[in-house]
Amino acid sequence: MSKTKDFSIPKEVSHVTDKLESAGFEAYLVGGCVRDLLHGKKPKDWDVTTNATPDQILPLFEHAFYENDFGTVGVVNESCEDKTLEVIEVTTYRLEAAYSDSRHPDAVTFSSKLEDDLKRRDFTINAIAYGISQNKIVDPFNGQIDISKEILRAVGNPLERFKEDALRILRAVRFMAELHFEIEEETKKAIEEAAPALANIAKERIRDEFIRILESNNPMNALIKAHELGVLEYITRKLEEGIGIEQNQAHKYDVWEHNLRSLQHAVDKKWNIIIRLAALFHDIGKPRARKWSDEKKDWTFHGHEVIGARMAERILADLKFPKKTIEDVTKLVRWHMFFSDTEKITLSAVRRLLRNVGHENVWHLMDLRACDRIGTGRPKENPYRFRKYKAMIEEVLEDPINVTMLKINGSDLISLLGIEPGPKIGHILHALLEETLEDPSKNTKEFLEKRAQQLNRMDIDELKKLGDQGRIKKEKTEEENIAKIHRKYWVD
Ligand code: ATP
Ligand code: MG
């Protein structure tokens, strides 16, 4: 039962178990952190399990709170920089209870035995406890062997365990994605049989596991496995519509595989969840939009981005994603077909796209295009045209160089200098513009007012000359800025 291990445990964590043990209780690390330690990974959080009840735990710590009614106390490490150590969860040993709302167990029955607590856990790899002070592993279900074999095996009778809480099925898929483990045969059969019970699970719980799958390194494989196990349809049925849907000649893969490969590229690039979701769903409308064209002798998918945007919106709303996520992803799916032939389009077309997707999404849209390209099996991610398009976006986003950049304007000058509207105002403003382009620190109301008064006293021809110099400087600066953008993207 016990083995000597050489783990490095943060003092914030051992402090918690020491406190409990000094007060006469048992205290063990348990769950994901023990699994990760044994697997040679850095734990994402630290969970402690104990025979002390919440009433007994709370007085032992200065900053602790009773989180919910399920026996979990959070111990707070305020001055801790490491986010994983901010709150250490301490949970009383407990027995399995029914989850009739598919969210929380109906009632919590505390136990005095560690084994009871391990028995209620989902997979053998998550049902190992580690006593820090005795350096002792408690592993009644041989989770260590399964870790070394990289196998996910349910604790106890798998079918019963999945029927108790069907979310465990999706957790299995998530652990496959995160750890690259395989599912053991009996557990796999039980998943196939119990999968329909996922229909009763709260959407928020499904969403959270779905996000974890997408945030892992290997969602493409995990989603394929989820499909094979009959689990994917409880996240969404719509992705599977793309299976076997052959595309036009530009594509190597069917719609399903193309969506998955696009997602996997977003993951390989470590792009964020918005891009990952958009990549996964970008062509989800294709099966419903597909039509054969006799003229082209090929498939067409007109309007698939409009259909797809609506489908993605429904899927995400069903899964109770935040409104902002839904909006962003939907926009990206809606506009992913943007026309990027830079030989034919103008800056005003780029400006229109920017209005449609919004400034904050436009770079996501470029990343989505990269995913889309890689997902077709075409090797080049960043060809000239694509870089040129990005340069055009930056050009459009570039603030215009003109006198409105100044901290002073024409009507300020009229009242300050007591002069009539006319060309003189323009000369002064452009003369000021030249000086601030030369030295941006001069763009303060105070400096510009003083300088305007000096300029106002100058001879008009002299002043006009300065104004014209300003106009030339403005054009040169604009050209320089655009050249800088072009250099950045290596385009002409
Ligand atoms: P992570 O590394 O992502 O935190 P984890 O295994 O710690 O993974 P958590 O969701 O934090 O996952 O759960 C902590 C532990 O609680 C698990 O390791 C497992 O022992 C147990 N557990 C969590 N959810 C369930 C469940 N639905 N059924 C049974 N046991 C569960
Ligand atoms: Mg955890």
mmCIF file of C-alpha atoms in Angstrom, residues 67-290:
data_model
loop_
_atom_site.group_PDB
_atom_site.id
_atom_site.type_symbol
_atom_site.label_atom_id
_atom_site.label_comp_id
_atom_site.label_asym_id
_atom_site.label_seq_id
_atom_site.Cartn_x
_atom_site.Cartn_y
_atom_site.Cartn_z
ATOM 1 C CA GLU A 67 -17.565 27.037 -0.308
ATOM 2 C CA ASN A 68 -20.746 25.067 -0.656
ATOM 3 C CA ASP A 69 -22.766 22.459 1.157
ATOM 4 C CA PHE A 70 -20.730 19.576 -0.146
ATOM 5 C CA GLY A 71 -18.033 19.396 2.452
ATOM 6 C CA THR A 72 -15.405 21.541 0.734
ATOM 7 C CA VAL A 73 -13.501 24.218 2.619
ATOM 8 C CA GLY A 74 -11.241 26.601 0.704
ATOM 9 C CA VAL A 75 -8.023 27.590 2.459
ATOM 10 C CA VAL A 76 -6.737 30.879 1.086
ATOM 11 C CA ASN A 77 -3.060 31.767 0.602
ATOM 12 C CA GLU A 78 -3.358 35.466 0.067
ATOM 13 C CA SER A 79 0.223 36.452 -0.591
ATOM 14 C CA CYS A 80 0.811 33.644 -3.035
ATOM 15 C CA GLU A 81 1.997 34.491 -6.550
ATOM 16 C CA ASP A 82 1.437 31.002 -7.918
ATOM 17 C CA LYS A 83 -2.216 30.902 -8.989
ATOM 18 C CA THR A 84 -2.407 27.145 -8.404
ATOM 19 C CA LEU A 85 -1.757 27.741 -4.711
ATOM 20 C CA GLU A 86 -4.176 30.597 -4.140
ATOM 21 C CA VAL A 87 -6.931 28.391 -2.759
ATOM 22 C CA ILE A 88 -6.325 24.869 -1.495
ATOM 23 C CA GLU A 89 -9.524 22.878 -1.344
ATOM 24 C CA VAL A 90 -9.994 20.671 1.676
ATOM 25 C CA THR A 91 -12.832 18.163 1.417
ATOM 26 C CA THR A 92 -14.149 15.818 4.065
ATOM 27 C CA TYR A 93 -14.100 12.105 3.193
ATOM 28 C CA ARG A 94 -17.486 11.333 1.766
ATOM 29 C CA LEU A 95 -19.542 8.576 0.211
ATOM 30 C CA GLU A 96 -21.086 8.567 -3.228
ATOM 31 C CA ALA A 97 -24.528 10.113 -3.405
ATOM 32 C CA ALA A 98 -27.066 10.377 -6.207
ATOM 33 C CA TYR A 99 -26.869 13.357 -8.577
ATOM 34 C CA SER A 100 -30.508 13.860 -9.505
ATOM 35 C CA ASP A 101 -29.951 17.388 -10.820
ATOM 36 C CA SER A 102 -26.873 16.176 -12.684
ATOM 37 C CA ARG A 103 -24.904 18.936 -11.083
ATOM 38 C CA HIS A 104 -24.409 18.347 -7.404
ATOM 39 C CA PRO A 105 -24.938 15.269 -5.300
ATOM 40 C CA ASP A 106 -28.335 15.393 -3.579
ATOM 41 C CA ALA A 107 -26.917 14.882 -0.139
ATOM 42 C CA VAL A 108 -23.465 14.485 1.241
ATOM 43 C CA THR A 109 -22.680 11.640 3.569
ATOM 44 C CA PHE A 110 -19.408 12.155 5.364
ATOM 45 C CA SER A 111 -17.282 9.150 6.148
ATOM 46 C CA SER A 112 -14.422 8.491 8.513
ATOM 47 C CA LYS A 113 -12.602 6.218 6.052
ATOM 48 C CA LEU A 114 -10.252 7.338 3.297
ATOM 49 C CA GLU A 115 -11.122 4.244 1.225
ATOM 50 C CA ASP A 116 -14.766 5.342 1.054
ATOM 51 C CA ASP A 117 -13.690 8.634 -0.415
ATOM 52 C CA LEU A 118 -11.424 7.012 -2.998
ATOM 53 C CA LYS A 119 -14.189 4.597 -3.983
ATOM 54 C CA ARG A 120 -16.515 7.418 -5.076
ATOM 55 C CA ARG A 121 -13.963 8.904 -7.482
ATOM 56 C CA ASP A 122 -14.291 8.519 -11.230
ATOM 57 C CA PHE A 123 -11.148 6.870 -12.573
ATOM 58 C CA THR A 124 -8.446 4.768 -10.944
ATOM 59 C CA ILE A 125 -5.825 7.365 -11.892
ATOM 60 C CA ASN A 126 -7.819 9.964 -9.943
ATOM 61 C CA ALA A 127 -8.435 7.700 -6.925
ATOM 62 C CA ILE A 128 -4.966 7.741 -5.397
ATOM 63 C CA ALA A 129 -4.169 9.498 -2.116
ATOM 64 C CA TYR A 130 -0.776 10.661 -0.924
ATOM 65 C CA GLY A 131 0.084 11.326 2.724
ATOM 66 C CA ILE A 132 2.835 13.919 2.742
ATOM 67 C CA SER A 133 4.135 13.492 6.298
ATOM 68 C CA GLN A 134 4.455 9.700 6.048
ATOM 69 C CA ASN A 135 5.393 9.826 2.354
ATOM 70 C CA LYS A 136 2.701 7.214 1.807
ATOM 71 C CA ILE A 137 0.647 6.352 -1.275
ATOM 72 C CA VAL A 138 -2.817 4.855 -0.821
ATOM 73 C CA ASP A 139 -3.903 3.246 -4.066
ATOM 74 C CA PRO A 140 -6.616 0.610 -3.576
ATOM 75 C CA PHE A 141 -7.579 0.498 -7.287
ATOM 76 C CA ASN A 142 -4.065 0.235 -8.737
ATOM 77 C CA GLY A 143 -4.202 3.648 -10.311
ATOM 78 C CA GLN A 144 -0.408 3.771 -10.437
ATOM 79 C CA ILE A 145 -0.331 0.791 -12.768
ATOM 80 C CA ASP A 146 -2.926 2.467 -15.000
ATOM 81 C CA ILE A 147 -0.913 5.672 -15.042
ATOM 82 C CA SER A 148 2.166 3.758 -16.133
ATOM 83 C CA LYS A 149 0.133 1.999 -18.826
ATOM 84 C CA GLU A 150 -1.609 5.266 -19.739
ATOM 85 C CA ILE A 151 -5.060 3.784 -19.276
ATOM 86 C CA LEU A 152 -8.340 5.281 -18.096
ATOM 87 C CA ARG A 153 -10.339 2.782 -16.082
ATOM 88 C CA ALA A 154 -13.446 3.535 -14.059
ATOM 89 C CA VAL A 155 -13.371 2.829 -10.336
ATOM 90 C CA GLY A 156 -15.757 -0.064 -9.532
ATOM 91 C CA ASN A 157 -18.453 -1.147 -11.976
ATOM 92 C CA PRO A 158 -18.094 1.239 -14.916
ATOM 93 C CA LEU A 159 -21.671 1.079 -16.106
ATOM 94 C CA GLU A 160 -23.035 1.827 -12.638
ATOM 95 C CA ARG A 161 -20.573 4.643 -12.200
ATOM 96 C CA PHE A 162 -21.525 6.250 -15.514
ATOM 97 C CA LYS A 163 -25.198 5.886 -14.763
ATOM 98 C CA GLU A 164 -24.673 7.575 -11.388
ATOM 99 C CA ASP A 165 -23.098 10.564 -13.093
ATOM 100 C CA ALA A 166 -22.884 10.562 -16.876
ATOM 101 C CA LEU A 167 -20.562 13.549 -16.897
ATOM 102 C CA ARG A 168 -17.797 11.048 -16.080
ATOM 103 C CA ILE A 169 -18.140 9.873 -19.688
ATOM 104 C CA LEU A 170 -17.194 13.271 -20.958
ATOM 105 C CA ARG A 171 -14.466 13.545 -18.335
ATOM 106 C CA ALA A 172 -13.003 10.365 -19.822
ATOM 107 C CA VAL A 173 -12.877 12.043 -23.230
ATOM 108 C CA ARG A 174 -11.326 15.118 -21.645
ATOM 109 C CA PHE A 175 -8.622 13.078 -19.885
ATOM 110 C CA MET A 176 -7.936 11.322 -23.181
ATOM 111 C CA ALA A 177 -7.383 14.734 -24.773
ATOM 112 C CA GLU A 178 -5.291 16.120 -21.919
ATOM 113 C CA LEU A 179 -3.233 13.074 -21.021
ATOM 114 C CA HIS A 180 -3.295 11.129 -24.299
ATOM 115 C CA PHE A 181 -4.472 8.043 -22.385
ATOM 116 C CA GLU A 182 -6.525 5.201 -23.883
ATOM 117 C CA ILE A 183 -9.763 3.946 -22.385
ATOM 118 C CA GLU A 184 -9.717 0.407 -21.005
ATOM 119 C CA GLU A 185 -12.071 -2.082 -22.766
ATOM 120 C CA GLU A 186 -14.744 -2.588 -20.068
ATOM 121 C CA THR A 187 -14.847 1.130 -19.372
ATOM 122 C CA LYS A 188 -15.159 1.812 -23.089
ATOM 123 C CA LYS A 189 -18.104 -0.593 -23.465
ATOM 124 C CA ALA A 190 -19.823 1.029 -20.513
ATOM 125 C CA ILE A 191 -19.317 4.467 -22.061
ATOM 126 C CA GLU A 192 -20.961 3.321 -25.295
ATOM 127 C CA GLU A 193 -23.876 1.906 -23.367
ATOM 128 C CA ALA A 194 -24.343 4.776 -20.942
ATOM 129 C CA ALA A 195 -23.720 7.659 -23.373
ATOM 130 C CA PRO A 196 -27.448 8.502 -23.773
ATOM 131 C CA ALA A 197 -27.528 9.401 -20.071
ATOM 132 C CA LEU A 198 -25.516 12.492 -21.045
ATOM 133 C CA ALA A 199 -28.787 13.928 -22.332
ATOM 134 C CA ASN A 200 -29.765 14.575 -18.695
ATOM 135 C CA ILE A 201 -26.587 16.330 -17.712
ATOM 136 C CA ALA A 202 -26.655 20.070 -17.111
ATOM 137 C CA LYS A 203 -25.397 21.912 -20.192
ATOM 138 C CA GLU A 204 -23.006 24.004 -18.133
ATOM 139 C CA ARG A 205 -21.180 20.879 -16.990
ATOM 140 C CA ILE A 206 -20.980 19.629 -20.570
ATOM 141 C CA ARG A 207 -19.734 23.022 -21.730
ATOM 142 C CA ASP A 208 -16.964 23.062 -19.129
ATOM 143 C CA GLU A 209 -15.640 19.672 -20.211
ATOM 144 C CA PHE A 210 -15.970 20.660 -23.874
ATOM 145 C CA ILE A 211 -13.841 23.735 -23.176
ATOM 146 C CA ARG A 212 -11.260 21.586 -21.404
ATOM 147 C CA ILE A 213 -11.159 19.306 -24.448
ATOM 148 C CA LEU A 214 -10.639 22.268 -26.780
ATOM 149 C CA GLU A 215 -7.988 23.704 -24.478
ATOM 150 C CA SER A 216 -6.008 20.455 -24.457
ATOM 151 C CA ASN A 217 -3.256 19.712 -26.975
ATOM 152 C CA ASN A 218 -5.138 17.034 -28.757
ATOM 153 C CA PRO A 219 -8.795 17.875 -29.323
ATOM 154 C CA MET A 220 -8.894 16.494 -32.857
ATOM 155 C CA ASN A 221 -8.234 12.934 -31.724
ATOM 156 C CA ALA A 222 -10.433 13.282 -28.667
ATOM 157 C CA LEU A 223 -13.394 14.488 -30.751
ATOM 158 C CA ILE A 224 -12.921 11.626 -33.206
ATOM 159 C CA LYS A 225 -12.920 9.216 -30.259
ATOM 160 C CA ALA A 226 -15.963 10.958 -28.810
ATOM 161 C CA HIS A 227 -17.726 10.407 -32.105
ATOM 162 C CA GLU A 228 -16.741 6.726 -32.226
ATOM 163 C CA LEU A 229 -17.977 6.240 -28.671
ATOM 164 C CA GLY A 230 -21.334 7.852 -29.449
ATOM 165 C CA VAL A 231 -20.584 10.725 -27.066
ATOM 166 C CA LEU A 232 -20.041 13.659 -29.420
ATOM 167 C CA GLU A 233 -23.714 14.023 -30.238
ATOM 168 C CA TYR A 234 -24.335 15.062 -26.619
ATOM 169 C CA ILE A 235 -22.039 18.023 -27.128
ATOM 170 C CA THR A 236 -23.557 18.701 -30.545
ATOM 171 C CA ARG A 237 -24.997 16.547 -33.308
ATOM 172 C CA LYS A 238 -24.195 19.065 -35.979
ATOM 173 C CA LEU A 239 -20.489 18.407 -36.362
ATOM 174 C CA GLU A 240 -21.218 14.851 -37.405
ATOM 175 C CA GLU A 241 -23.323 16.057 -40.335
ATOM 176 C CA GLY A 242 -19.990 16.734 -42.056
ATOM 177 C CA ILE A 243 -18.897 13.099 -42.010
ATOM 178 C CA GLY A 244 -18.528 11.793 -45.552
ATOM 179 C CA ILE A 245 -19.500 15.150 -47.043
ATOM 180 C CA GLU A 246 -17.100 15.386 -49.906
ATOM 181 C CA GLN A 247 -16.037 18.897 -50.901
ATOM 182 C CA ASN A 248 -14.884 20.626 -54.032
ATOM 183 C CA GLN A 249 -11.559 19.928 -55.656
ATOM 184 C CA ALA A 250 -9.647 22.422 -53.567
ATOM 185 C CA HIS A 251 -10.118 20.147 -50.551
ATOM 186 C CA LYS A 252 -8.496 16.884 -49.602
ATOM 187 C CA TYR A 253 -10.771 16.055 -46.677
ATOM 188 C CA ASP A 254 -14.492 15.745 -45.973
ATOM 189 C CA VAL A 255 -16.197 18.582 -44.085
ATOM 190 C CA TRP A 256 -15.879 16.834 -40.727
ATOM 191 C CA GLU A 257 -12.152 16.215 -41.014
ATOM 192 C CA HIS A 258 -11.577 19.678 -42.443
ATOM 193 C CA ASN A 259 -13.266 21.275 -39.405
ATOM 194 C CA LEU A 260 -11.214 19.119 -37.041
ATOM 195 C CA ARG A 261 -7.933 19.799 -38.812
ATOM 196 C CA SER A 262 -8.659 23.515 -38.751
ATOM 197 C CA LEU A 263 -9.263 23.298 -35.008
ATOM 198 C CA GLN A 264 -6.081 21.312 -34.503
ATOM 199 C CA HIS A 265 -4.085 24.001 -36.289
ATOM 200 C CA ALA A 266 -5.494 26.647 -33.921
ATOM 201 C CA VAL A 267 -4.380 24.426 -31.039
ATOM 202 C CA ASP A 268 -0.926 23.797 -32.481
ATOM 203 C CA LYS A 269 -0.562 27.566 -32.770
ATOM 204 C CA LYS A 270 -1.760 27.973 -29.155
ATOM 205 C CA TRP A 271 -4.485 30.344 -30.322
ATOM 206 C CA ASN A 272 -7.308 31.182 -27.958
ATOM 207 C CA ILE A 273 -10.648 29.493 -27.365
ATOM 208 C CA ILE A 274 -12.544 31.915 -29.628
ATOM 209 C CA ILE A 275 -10.400 30.957 -32.614
ATOM 210 C CA ARG A 276 -10.563 27.282 -31.648
ATOM 211 C CA LEU A 277 -14.353 27.340 -31.520
ATOM 212 C CA ALA A 278 -14.578 29.297 -34.762
ATOM 213 C CA ALA A 279 -12.166 26.917 -36.494
ATOM 214 C CA LEU A 280 -14.157 23.904 -35.346
ATOM 215 C CA PHE A 281 -17.449 25.379 -36.503
ATOM 216 C CA HIS A 282 -16.445 27.495 -39.485
ATOM 217 C CA ASP A 283 -17.719 25.063 -42.119
ATOM 218 C CA ILE A 284 -20.459 23.465 -40.062
ATOM 219 C CA GLY A 285 -23.072 24.882 -42.467
ATOM 220 C CA LYS A 286 -21.570 23.167 -45.505
ATOM 221 C CA PRO A 287 -23.540 19.915 -45.445
ATOM 222 C CA ARG A 288 -26.799 21.901 -45.447
ATOM 223 C CA ALA A 289 -25.634 24.301 -48.167
ATOM 224 C CA ARG A 290 -24.102 21.771 -50.551
#
